[in-house]
Coordinates of C-alpha atoms in Angstrom, one line a residue:
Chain A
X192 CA 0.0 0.0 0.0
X193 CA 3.0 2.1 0.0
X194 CA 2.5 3.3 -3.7
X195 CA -0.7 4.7 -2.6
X196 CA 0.0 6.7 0.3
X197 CA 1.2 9.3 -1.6
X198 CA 0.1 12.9 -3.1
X199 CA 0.0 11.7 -6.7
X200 CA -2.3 8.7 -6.0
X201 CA -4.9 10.7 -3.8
X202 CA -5.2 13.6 -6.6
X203 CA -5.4 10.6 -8.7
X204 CA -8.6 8.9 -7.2
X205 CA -9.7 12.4 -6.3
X206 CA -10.8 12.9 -9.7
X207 CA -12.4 10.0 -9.7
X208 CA -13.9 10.7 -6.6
X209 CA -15.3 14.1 -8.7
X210 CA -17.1 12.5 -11.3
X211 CA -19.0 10.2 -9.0
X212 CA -22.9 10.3 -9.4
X213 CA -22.5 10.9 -13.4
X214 CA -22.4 9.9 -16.5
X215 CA -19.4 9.4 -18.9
X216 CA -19.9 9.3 -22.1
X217 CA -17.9 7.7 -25.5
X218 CA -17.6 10.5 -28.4
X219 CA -15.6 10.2 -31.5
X220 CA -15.5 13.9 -32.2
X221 CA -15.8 17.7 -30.7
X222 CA -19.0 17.6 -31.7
X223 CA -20.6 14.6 -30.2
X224 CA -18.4 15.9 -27.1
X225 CA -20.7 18.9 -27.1
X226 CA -23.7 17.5 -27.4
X227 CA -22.4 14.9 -24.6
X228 CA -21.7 17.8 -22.3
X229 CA -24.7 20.3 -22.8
X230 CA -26.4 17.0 -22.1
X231 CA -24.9 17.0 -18.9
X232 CA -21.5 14.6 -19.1
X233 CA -19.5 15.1 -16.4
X234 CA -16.6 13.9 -18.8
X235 CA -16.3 12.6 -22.1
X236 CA -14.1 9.0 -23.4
X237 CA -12.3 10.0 -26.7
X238 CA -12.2 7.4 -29.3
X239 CA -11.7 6.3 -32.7
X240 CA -14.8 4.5 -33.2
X241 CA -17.3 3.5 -30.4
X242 CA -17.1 -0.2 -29.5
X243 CA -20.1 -1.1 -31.5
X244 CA -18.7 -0.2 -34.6
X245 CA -15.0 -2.0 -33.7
X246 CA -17.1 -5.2 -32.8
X247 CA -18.9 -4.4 -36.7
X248 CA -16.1 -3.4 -38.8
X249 CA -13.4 -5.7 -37.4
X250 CA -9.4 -4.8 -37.5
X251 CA -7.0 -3.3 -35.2
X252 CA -8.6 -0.8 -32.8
X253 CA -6.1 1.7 -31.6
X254 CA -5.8 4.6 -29.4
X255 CA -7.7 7.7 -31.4
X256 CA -5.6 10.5 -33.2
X257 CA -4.3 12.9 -31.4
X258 CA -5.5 15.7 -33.5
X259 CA -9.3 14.3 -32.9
X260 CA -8.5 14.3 -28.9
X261 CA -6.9 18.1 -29.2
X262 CA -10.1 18.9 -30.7
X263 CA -11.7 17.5 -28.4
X264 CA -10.2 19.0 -25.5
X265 CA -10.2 22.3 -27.0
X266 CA -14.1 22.2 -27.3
X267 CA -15.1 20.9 -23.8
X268 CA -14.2 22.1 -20.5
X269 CA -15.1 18.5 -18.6
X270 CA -12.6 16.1 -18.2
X271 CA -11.4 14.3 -21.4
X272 CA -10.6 10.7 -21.4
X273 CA -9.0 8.9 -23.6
X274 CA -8.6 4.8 -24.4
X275 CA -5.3 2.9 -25.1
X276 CA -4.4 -0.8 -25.6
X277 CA -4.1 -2.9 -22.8
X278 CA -0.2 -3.0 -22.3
X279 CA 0.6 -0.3 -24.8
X280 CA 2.3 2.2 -22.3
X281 CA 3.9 4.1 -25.5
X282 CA 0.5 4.9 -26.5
X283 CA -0.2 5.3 -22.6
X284 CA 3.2 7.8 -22.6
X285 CA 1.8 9.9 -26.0
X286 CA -2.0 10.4 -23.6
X287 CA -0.2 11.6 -21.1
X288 CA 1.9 14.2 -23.4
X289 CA -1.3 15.0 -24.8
X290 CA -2.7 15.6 -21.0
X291 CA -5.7 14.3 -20.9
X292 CA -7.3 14.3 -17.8
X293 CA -8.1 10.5 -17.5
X294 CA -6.5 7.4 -19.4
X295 CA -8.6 4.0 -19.8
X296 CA -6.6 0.9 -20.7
X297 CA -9.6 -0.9 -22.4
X298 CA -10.2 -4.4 -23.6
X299 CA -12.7 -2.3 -26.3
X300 CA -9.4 -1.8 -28.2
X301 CA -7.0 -4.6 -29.0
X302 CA -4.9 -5.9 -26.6
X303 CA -0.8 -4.8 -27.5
X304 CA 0.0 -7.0 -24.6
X305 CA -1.6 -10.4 -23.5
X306 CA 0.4 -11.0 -20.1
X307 CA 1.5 -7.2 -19.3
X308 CA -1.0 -4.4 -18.3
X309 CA 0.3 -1.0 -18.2
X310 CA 2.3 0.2 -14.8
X311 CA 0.2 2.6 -14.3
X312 CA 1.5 4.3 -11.1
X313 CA 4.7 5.7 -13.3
X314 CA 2.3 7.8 -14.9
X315 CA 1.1 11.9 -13.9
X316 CA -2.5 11.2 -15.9
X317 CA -4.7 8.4 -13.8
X318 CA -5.8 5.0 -15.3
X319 CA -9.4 3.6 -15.4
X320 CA -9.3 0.2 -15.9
X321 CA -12.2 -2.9 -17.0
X322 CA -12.6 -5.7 -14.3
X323 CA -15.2 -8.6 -13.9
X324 CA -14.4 -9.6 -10.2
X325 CA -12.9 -8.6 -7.4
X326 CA -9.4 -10.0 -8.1
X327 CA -8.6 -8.7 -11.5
X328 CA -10.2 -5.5 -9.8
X329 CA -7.3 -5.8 -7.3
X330 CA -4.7 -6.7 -9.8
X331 CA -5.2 -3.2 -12.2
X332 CA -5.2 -1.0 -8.5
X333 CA -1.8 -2.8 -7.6
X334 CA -0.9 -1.6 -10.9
X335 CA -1.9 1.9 -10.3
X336 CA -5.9 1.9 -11.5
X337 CA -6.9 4.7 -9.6
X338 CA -10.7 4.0 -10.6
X339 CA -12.5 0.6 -11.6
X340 CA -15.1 0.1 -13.9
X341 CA -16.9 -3.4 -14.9
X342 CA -15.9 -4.8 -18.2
X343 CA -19.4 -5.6 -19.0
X344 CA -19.7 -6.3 -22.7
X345 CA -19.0 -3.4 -24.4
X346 CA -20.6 -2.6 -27.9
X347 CA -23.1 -5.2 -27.5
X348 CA -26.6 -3.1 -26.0
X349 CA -26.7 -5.5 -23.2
X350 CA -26.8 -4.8 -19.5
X351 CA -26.1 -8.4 -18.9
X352 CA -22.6 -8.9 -18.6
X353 CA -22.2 -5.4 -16.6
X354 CA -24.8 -6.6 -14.1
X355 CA -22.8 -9.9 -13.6
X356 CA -19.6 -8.1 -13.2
X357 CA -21.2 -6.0 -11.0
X358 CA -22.9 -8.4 -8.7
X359 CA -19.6 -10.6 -8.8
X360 CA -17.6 -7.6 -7.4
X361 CA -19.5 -6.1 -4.5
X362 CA -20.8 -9.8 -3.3
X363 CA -16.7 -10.7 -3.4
X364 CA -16.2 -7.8 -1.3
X365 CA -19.4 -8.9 1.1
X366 CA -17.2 -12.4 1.5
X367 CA -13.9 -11.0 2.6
X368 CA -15.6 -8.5 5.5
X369 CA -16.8 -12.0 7.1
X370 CA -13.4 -13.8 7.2
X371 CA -10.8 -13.9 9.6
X372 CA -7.2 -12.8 9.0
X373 CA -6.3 -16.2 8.5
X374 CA -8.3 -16.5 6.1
X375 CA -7.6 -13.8 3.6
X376 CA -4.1 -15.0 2.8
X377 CA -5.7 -18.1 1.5
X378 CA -8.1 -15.9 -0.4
X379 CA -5.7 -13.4 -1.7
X380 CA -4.2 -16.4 -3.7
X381 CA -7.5 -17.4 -4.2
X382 CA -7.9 -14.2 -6.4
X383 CA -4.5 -14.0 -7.4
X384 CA -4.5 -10.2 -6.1
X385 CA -1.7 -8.9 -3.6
X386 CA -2.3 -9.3 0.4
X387 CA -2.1 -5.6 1.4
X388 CA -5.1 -4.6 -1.0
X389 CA -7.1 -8.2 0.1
X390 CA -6.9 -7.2 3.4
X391 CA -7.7 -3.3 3.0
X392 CA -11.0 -4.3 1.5
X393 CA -11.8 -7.3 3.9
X394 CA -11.5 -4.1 6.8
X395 CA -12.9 -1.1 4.7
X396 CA -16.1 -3.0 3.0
X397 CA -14.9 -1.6 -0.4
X398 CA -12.5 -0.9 -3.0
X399 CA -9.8 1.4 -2.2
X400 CA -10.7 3.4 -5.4
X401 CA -13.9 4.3 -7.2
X402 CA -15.9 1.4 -8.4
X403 CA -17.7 2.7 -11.6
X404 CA -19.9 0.5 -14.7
X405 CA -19.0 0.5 -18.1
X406 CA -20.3 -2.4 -21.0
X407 CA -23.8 -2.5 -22.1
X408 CA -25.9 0.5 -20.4
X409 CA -28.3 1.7 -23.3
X410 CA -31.6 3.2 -21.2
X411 CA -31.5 5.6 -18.4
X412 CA -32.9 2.2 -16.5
X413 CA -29.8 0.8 -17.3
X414 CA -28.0 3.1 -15.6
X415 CA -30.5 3.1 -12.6
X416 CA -30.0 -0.6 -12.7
X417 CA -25.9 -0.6 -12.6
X418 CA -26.3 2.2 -9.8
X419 CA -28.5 0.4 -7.2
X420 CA -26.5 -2.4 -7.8
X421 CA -23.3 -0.3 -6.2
X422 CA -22.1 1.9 -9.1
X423 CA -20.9 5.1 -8.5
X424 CA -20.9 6.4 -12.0
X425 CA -21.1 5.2 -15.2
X426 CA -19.7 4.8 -18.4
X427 CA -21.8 5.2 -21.8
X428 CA -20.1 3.9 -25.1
X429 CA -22.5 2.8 -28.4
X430 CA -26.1 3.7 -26.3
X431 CA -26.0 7.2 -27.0
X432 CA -24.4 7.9 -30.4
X433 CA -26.2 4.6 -31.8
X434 CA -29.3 5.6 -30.6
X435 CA -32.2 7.5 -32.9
X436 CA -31.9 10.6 -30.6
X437 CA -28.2 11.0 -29.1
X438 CA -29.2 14.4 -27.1
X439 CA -32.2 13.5 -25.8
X440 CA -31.0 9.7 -24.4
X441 CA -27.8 11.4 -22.9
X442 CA -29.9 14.0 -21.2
X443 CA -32.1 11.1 -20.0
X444 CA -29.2 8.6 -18.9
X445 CA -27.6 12.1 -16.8
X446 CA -31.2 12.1 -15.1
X447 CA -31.4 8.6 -14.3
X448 CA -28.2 8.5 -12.9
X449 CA -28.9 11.6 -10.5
X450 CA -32.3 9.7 -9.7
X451 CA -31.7 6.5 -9.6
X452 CA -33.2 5.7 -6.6
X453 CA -36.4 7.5 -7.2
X454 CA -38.1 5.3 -10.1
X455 CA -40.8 8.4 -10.6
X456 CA -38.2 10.3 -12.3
X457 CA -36.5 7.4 -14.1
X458 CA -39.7 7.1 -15.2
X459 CA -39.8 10.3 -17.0
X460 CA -36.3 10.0 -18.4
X461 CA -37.4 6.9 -19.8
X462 CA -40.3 8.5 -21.4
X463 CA -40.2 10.5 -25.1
X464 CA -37.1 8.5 -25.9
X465 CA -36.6 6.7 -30.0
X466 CA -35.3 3.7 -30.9
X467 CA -32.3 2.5 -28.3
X468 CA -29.4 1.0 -30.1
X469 CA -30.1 -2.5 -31.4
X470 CA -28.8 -5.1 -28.8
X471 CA -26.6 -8.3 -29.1
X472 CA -27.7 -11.3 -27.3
X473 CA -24.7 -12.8 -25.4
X474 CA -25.3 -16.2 -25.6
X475 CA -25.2 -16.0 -29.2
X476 CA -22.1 -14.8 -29.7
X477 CA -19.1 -16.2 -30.1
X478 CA -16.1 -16.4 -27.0
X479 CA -13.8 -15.3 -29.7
X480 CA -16.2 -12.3 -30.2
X481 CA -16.2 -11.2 -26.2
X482 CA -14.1 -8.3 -25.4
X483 CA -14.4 -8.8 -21.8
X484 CA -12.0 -11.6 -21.9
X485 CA -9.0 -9.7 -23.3
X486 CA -6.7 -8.6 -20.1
X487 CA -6.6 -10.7 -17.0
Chain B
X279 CA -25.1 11.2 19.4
X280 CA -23.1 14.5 19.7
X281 CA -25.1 17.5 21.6
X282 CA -23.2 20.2 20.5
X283 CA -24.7 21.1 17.1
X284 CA -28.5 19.4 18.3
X285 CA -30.9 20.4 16.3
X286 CA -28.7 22.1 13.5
X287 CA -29.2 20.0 9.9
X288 CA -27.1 20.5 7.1
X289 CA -27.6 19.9 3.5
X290 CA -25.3 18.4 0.9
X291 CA -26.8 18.6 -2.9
X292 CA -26.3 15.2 -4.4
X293 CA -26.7 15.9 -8.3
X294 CA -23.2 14.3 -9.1
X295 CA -19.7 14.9 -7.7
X296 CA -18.1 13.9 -4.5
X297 CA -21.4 14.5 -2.2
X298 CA -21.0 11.2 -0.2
X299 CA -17.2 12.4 1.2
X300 CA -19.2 15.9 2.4
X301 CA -21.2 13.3 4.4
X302 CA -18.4 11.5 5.9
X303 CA -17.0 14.7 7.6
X304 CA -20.3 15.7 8.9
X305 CA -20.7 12.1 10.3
X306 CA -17.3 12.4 11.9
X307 CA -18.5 15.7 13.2
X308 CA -21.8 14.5 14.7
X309 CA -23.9 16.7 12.6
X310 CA -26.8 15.9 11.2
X311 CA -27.1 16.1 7.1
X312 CA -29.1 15.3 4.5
X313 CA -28.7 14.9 0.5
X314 CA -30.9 17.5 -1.6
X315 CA -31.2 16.6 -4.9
X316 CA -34.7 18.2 -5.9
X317 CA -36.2 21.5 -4.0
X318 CA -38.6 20.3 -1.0
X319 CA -35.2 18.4 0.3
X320 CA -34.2 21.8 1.3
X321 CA -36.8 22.5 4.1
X322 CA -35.6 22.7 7.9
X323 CA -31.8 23.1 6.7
X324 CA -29.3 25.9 8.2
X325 CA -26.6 25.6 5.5
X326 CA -26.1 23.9 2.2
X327 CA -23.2 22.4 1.1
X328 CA -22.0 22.0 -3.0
X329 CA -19.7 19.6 -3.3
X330 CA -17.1 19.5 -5.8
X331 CA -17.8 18.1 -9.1
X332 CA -18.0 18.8 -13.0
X333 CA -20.1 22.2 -12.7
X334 CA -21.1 22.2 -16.0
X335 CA -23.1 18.5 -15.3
X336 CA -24.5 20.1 -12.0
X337 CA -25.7 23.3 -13.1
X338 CA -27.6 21.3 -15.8
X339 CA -29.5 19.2 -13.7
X340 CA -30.1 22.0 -10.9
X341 CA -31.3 24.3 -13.5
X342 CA -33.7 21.8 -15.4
X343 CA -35.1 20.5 -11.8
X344 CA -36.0 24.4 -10.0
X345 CA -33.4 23.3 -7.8
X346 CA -31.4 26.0 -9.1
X347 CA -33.8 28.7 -8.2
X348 CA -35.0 27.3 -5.1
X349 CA -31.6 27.3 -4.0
X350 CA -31.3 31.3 -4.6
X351 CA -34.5 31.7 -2.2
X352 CA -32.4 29.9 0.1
X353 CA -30.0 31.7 0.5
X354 CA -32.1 35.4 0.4
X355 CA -34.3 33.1 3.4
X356 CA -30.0 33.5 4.9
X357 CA -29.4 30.0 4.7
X358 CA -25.7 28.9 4.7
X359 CA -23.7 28.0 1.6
X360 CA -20.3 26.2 1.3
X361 CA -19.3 25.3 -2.1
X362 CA -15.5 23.8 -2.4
X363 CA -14.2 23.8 -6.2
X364 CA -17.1 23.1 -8.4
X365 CA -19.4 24.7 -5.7
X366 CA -17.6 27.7 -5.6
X367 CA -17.7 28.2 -9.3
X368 CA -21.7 27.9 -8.9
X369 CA -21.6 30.8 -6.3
X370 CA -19.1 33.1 -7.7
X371 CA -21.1 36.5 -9.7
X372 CA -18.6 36.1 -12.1
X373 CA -17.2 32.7 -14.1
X374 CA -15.3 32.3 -16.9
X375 CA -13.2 30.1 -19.1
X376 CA -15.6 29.4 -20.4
X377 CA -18.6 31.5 -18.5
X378 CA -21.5 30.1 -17.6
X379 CA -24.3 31.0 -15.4
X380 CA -24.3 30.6 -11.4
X381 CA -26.2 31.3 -8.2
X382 CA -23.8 34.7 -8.0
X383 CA -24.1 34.5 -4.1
X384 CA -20.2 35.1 -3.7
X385 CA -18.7 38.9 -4.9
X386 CA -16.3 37.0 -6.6
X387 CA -14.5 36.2 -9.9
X388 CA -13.4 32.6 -11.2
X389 CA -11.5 31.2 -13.5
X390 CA -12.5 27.2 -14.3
X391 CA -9.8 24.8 -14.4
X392 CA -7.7 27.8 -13.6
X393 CA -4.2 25.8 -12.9
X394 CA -4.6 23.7 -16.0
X395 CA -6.0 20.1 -16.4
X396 CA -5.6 16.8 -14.1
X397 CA -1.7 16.9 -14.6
X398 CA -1.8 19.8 -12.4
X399 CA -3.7 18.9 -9.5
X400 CA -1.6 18.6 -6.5
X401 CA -1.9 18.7 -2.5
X402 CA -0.6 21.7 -0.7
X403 CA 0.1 22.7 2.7
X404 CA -1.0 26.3 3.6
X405 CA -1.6 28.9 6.3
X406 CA -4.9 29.4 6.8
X407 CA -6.6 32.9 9.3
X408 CA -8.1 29.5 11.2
X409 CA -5.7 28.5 13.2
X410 CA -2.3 28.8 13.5
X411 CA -1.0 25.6 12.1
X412 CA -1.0 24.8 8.4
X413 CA -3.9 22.9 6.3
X414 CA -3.7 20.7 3.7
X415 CA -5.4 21.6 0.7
X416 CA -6.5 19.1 -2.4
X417 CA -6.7 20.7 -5.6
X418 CA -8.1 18.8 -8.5
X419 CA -8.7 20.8 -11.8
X420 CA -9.5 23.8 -9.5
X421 CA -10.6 27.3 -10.1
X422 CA -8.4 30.2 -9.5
X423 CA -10.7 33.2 -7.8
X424 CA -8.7 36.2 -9.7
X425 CA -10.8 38.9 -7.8
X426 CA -13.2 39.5 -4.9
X427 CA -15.4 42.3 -3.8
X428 CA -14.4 44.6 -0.6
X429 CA -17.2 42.8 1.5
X430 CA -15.2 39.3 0.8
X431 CA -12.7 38.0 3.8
X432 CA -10.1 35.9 2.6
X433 CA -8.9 33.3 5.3
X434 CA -6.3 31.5 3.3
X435 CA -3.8 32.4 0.1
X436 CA -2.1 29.5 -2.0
X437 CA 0.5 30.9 -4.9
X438 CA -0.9 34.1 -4.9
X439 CA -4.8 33.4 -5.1
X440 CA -7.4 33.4 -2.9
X441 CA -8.1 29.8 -2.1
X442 CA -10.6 30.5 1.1
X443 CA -12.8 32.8 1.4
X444 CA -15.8 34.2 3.2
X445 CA -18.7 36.5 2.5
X446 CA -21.0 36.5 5.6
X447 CA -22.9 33.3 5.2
X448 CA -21.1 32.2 2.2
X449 CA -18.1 30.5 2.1
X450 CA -16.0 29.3 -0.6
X451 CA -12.8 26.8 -1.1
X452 CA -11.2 26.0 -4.4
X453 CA -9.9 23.1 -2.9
X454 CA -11.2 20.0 -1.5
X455 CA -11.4 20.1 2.6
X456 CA -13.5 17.1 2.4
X457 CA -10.7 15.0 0.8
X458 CA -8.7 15.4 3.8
X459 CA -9.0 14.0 7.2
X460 CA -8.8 17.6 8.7
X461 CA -12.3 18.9 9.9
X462 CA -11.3 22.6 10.5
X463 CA -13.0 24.0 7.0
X464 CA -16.5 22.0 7.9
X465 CA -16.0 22.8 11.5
X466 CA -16.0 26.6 10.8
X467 CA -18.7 26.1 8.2
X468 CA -21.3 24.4 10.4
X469 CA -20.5 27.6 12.9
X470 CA -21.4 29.7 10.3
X471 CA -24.7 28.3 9.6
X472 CA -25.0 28.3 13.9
X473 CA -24.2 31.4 14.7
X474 CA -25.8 33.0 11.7
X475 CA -24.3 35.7 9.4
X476 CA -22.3 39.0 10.2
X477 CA -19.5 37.4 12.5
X478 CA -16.7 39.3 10.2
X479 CA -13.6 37.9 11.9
X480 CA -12.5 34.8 11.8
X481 CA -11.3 34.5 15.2
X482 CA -14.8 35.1 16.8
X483 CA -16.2 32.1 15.2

C-alpha cells in the first residue's frame, strides 16, 4: 500500500472521486463531445470509433488520433478521457503528453500485450481500468488503476454482462468482511490479487478506489439498474451515439443517474425516448467475439 | 449522538460529484445532514453544502429540476452556503473560461480549471486565518478566484490566489477540505450556519 500513500495517488482517485454520481460518455469527435456535455456529461471517453462499430467493422482498434482528442479537448471544459491498448504504455506515454485528464486501458481496443498491463503508477494522468471480479479489480489497483469500472460487454446493448460483473464484485467484497485474518491469505491467492489490497477491502467494505460500470448500459434504467446495484458512476459507449436521438438519451441517462433511486423520475427520463441501439444477445455470440475476456 | 450542534441540519446537494465524502466529515462531526437533490429536500436546513464536481453536469441538472432557483431563495431566506471547487464556481457572480451561469451569491470572480488540467492537480500545505497551524489543501482541476469584492474575507492564500474565502454566510474553497481527514473548513462552516451571518472575523467564530 505504500504506492498509494502518496500525493499523486490521492489527486489521482480524487478525480475519480469528482465524477462520482454521473455519467461518462464515448464520443468520437468535438461535436458529439458537445452534445455529450450540454447534455450534462461530467466527462467525455475519446475514441476512434465507439465499440459497437469495432465489434462491426473488425481490424486493429487503436488509441484515437491525437489531433481528434486536441479537438476535443479544446471544445469541452469537462474532463477528457481517452482509451489505449491494454499494455501499450507508449501509447499510454503519448495520452499523457497529450494531458488528458483520464486514461482507460480498455479491452474495447485490442490488446498490445496479453500477459502485461500497463504500470500505471509511473504515470502523472490516472488509469481507469475494465474488471469482472474482485481479483482482476485488485490486480489493475496494484498496478496503479486509480478508478475501476466493470468490463461488461461493451458494444453489445446489453446490460447483462455489466450486471454480472457488478454483482460478482460487490458480493466478493461482502465475502472477505466475514473472514478472519487467517483466512484472507488463502483468499488473496485465491484471487491472485496482492495481500495488502485483500486485506484493506476485507476491513474497509470496499474498494480502495472508485468502483464505476462500463459495457452494455443503453436506457436511463440501465443506468438506474448498474447504480442500485453499487455503481458510482457510469460509463456510456454505443447507447448514445447509436441511438435514434443522441441528445435526448444522454440527457435522459444524466437524469437517471442523479435519480436512480427514485423510479418516478426514471420514469420520466425513460419517457419521449426513440429507438435505443439494437442489442446483441450474449449467448449467441461467439467467446472469440467477447471483449471482456481480453486482459486478466 | 453529539449535543453540540443538536438540532442544527445540514444539507449536501447530491446531483453528481463527490457528495458522499461531504457526508463522511459531517458524520465524523456529529452533525446531522441530509442529500438535496430536488427543491422540498431543502426545508428545515441551516446551510447547504455544493460539493465538488463537474459544474457544468451540476448546473444542468439543478437548472432543469427548479433546484437551481430554489436554491437562490435559500439563501435570500439566509441559509448557509459552502461550495469547495465546483461549488464555488456555482456561487461566484462572475465565471469564466468558459462562462456560464451561477447562483452569483459570492462577490467573486473565477477562472474554471484555472491551474490547467488533471496533470496539475496537486496537495498543498497552507496557512490558513483559522488556526495557526498549516492545512492541507487538495486541488483537482481547481478554479483560480482572480478577484473579490471589498465585503469578501479571505482566510487562506495559495501561490498568490485566494483559495478560502468568506462572505457572511457564504463561504468558498477552491480546494477539497472534504478530501482530507482535517475537519477545521467543515467545522467553521457548520459555525457559520450556527451562529448566523455577520460574524466578520475569523477568530470570533
Amino acid at each position: 500500500m505504500e504506492l498509494m500513500n502518496n500525493n499523486l495517488w490521492r489527486v489521482k482517485v480524487g478525480l475519480a472521486e469528482m465524477l462520482k454520481g454521473g455519467v461518462i460518455m464515448d464520443v468520437t469527435n468535438a461535436e458529439q463531445a458537445k452534445i455529450a456535455e450540454d447534455a450534462g456529461a461530467c466527462a467525455v471517453m475519446a475514441l476512434e470509433r465507439v465499440p459497437s462499430d469495432i465489434r462491426k467493422e473488425g481490424g486493429v482498434a487503436r488509441m484515437a488520433a491525437p489531433r481528434i482528442i486536441r479537438e476535443i479537448m479544446d471544445t469541452v471544459s469537462i474532463p477528457v478521457m481517452a482509451k489505449v491498448r491494454i499494455g501499450h504504455f507508449a501509447e499510454a506515454q503519448v495520452l499523457e503528453a497529450l494531458e488528458v485528464d483520464y486514461i482507460d486501458e480498455s479491452e474495447v481496443l485490442t490488446p498490445a500485450d496479453e500477459e502485461h498491463h500497463v504500470w500505471k503508477h509511473g504515470y502523472k494522468v490516472p488509469f481507469v481500468c475494465g474488471a469482472r471480479n474482485l481479483g482482476e479489480a485488485l490486480r489493475r489497483i496494484a498496478e496503479g488503476a486509480a478508478m475501476v469500472r466493470t468490463k461488461g460487454e461493451a458494444g453489445s446493448g446489453n446490460i447483462v454482462e455489466a450486471v454480472r460483473h457488478m454483482r460478482t464484485i460487490v458480493s466478493q467484497i461482502k465475502r472477505l468482511t466475514l473472514l478472519g485474518e487467517e483466512e484472507l491469505v488463502h483468499e488473496s491467492k485465491e484471487l491472485g490479487s496482492p495481500f495488502e489490497l485483500v486485506a484493506w477491502v476485507a476491513k474497509h467494505g470496499k474498494l480502495p478506489v472508485p468502483n464505476f460500470s462500463a459495457g452494455g448500459i443503453a436506457t436511463p434504467a440501465d443506468a438506474a439498474l448498474v447504480m442500485q446495484l453499487g455503481a458510482e458512476a457510469v460509463f456510456v459507449g454505443s447507447g448514445i451515439f447509436k441511438s435514434s436521438d443522441p441528445a435526448v438519451r444522454a440527457r435522459a441517462i444524466v437524469k437517471a443517474t442523479t435519480h436512480y433511486k427514485d423510479p418516478k423520475v426514471v420514469l420520466e427520463a425513460s419517457e419521449e425516448l426513440g429507438d435505443a441501439m439494437k442489442g446483441l444477445d450474449i449467448r449467441q455470440m461467439d467467446e472469440k467475439d467477447l471483449l471482456q475476456t481480453r486482459g486478466w | 449522538m453529539r449535543m453540540k450542534y443538536d438540532g442544527l441540519k445540514i444539507g449536501i446537494v447530491a446531483i453528481q460529484g463527490d457528495y458522499e465524502a461531504h457526508a463522511k466529515v459531517l458524520e465524523r462531526l456529529g452533525v446531522e445532514h441530509k442529500f438535496v437533490r430536488t427543491p422540498p429536500n431543502l426545508s428545515g436546513l441551516a446551510g447547504v453544502i455544493l460539493p465538488g464536481g463537474e459544474s457544468t453536469t451540476q448546473l444542468k441538472v439543478m437548472t432543469e429540476e427548479g433546484l437551481f432557483d430554489a436554491l437562490k431563495k435559500f439563501a435570500a431566506a439566509d441559509g448557509a452556503f459552502f461550495g469547495t471547487c465546483a461549488g464555488t464556481i456555482l456561487l461566484a457572480k462572475e465565471v469564466h473560461g468558459p462562462s456560464q451561469a451561477s447562483l452569483g451569491l459570492l462577490d467573486a470572480s473565477v477562472l474554471r480549471n484555472g491551474y490547467g488540467r488533471q496533470v496539475a492537480s496537486d496537495v498543498h500545505m497552507g496557512q490558513t486565518k483559522l488556526r495557526a497551524q498549516p492545512l492541507e489543501m487538495v486541488f483537482i482541476r481547481a478554479p483560480i478566484i482572480q478577484s473579490v469584492g471589498s465585503a469578501v474575507e479571505i482566510l487562506a492564500e495559495d501561490a498568490g490566489h485566494p483559495v478560502l474565502v468568506r462572505e457572511g454566510k457564504i463561504l468558498a474553497a477552491t480546494f477539497h477540505p472534504e478530501l482530507s481527514d482535517d475537519t477545521t473548513v467543515h467545522e467553521y462552516f457548520v459555525r457559520i450556519a450556527k451562529n448566523g451571518a455577520g460574524v466578520a472575523n475569523a477568530a470570533k467564530l
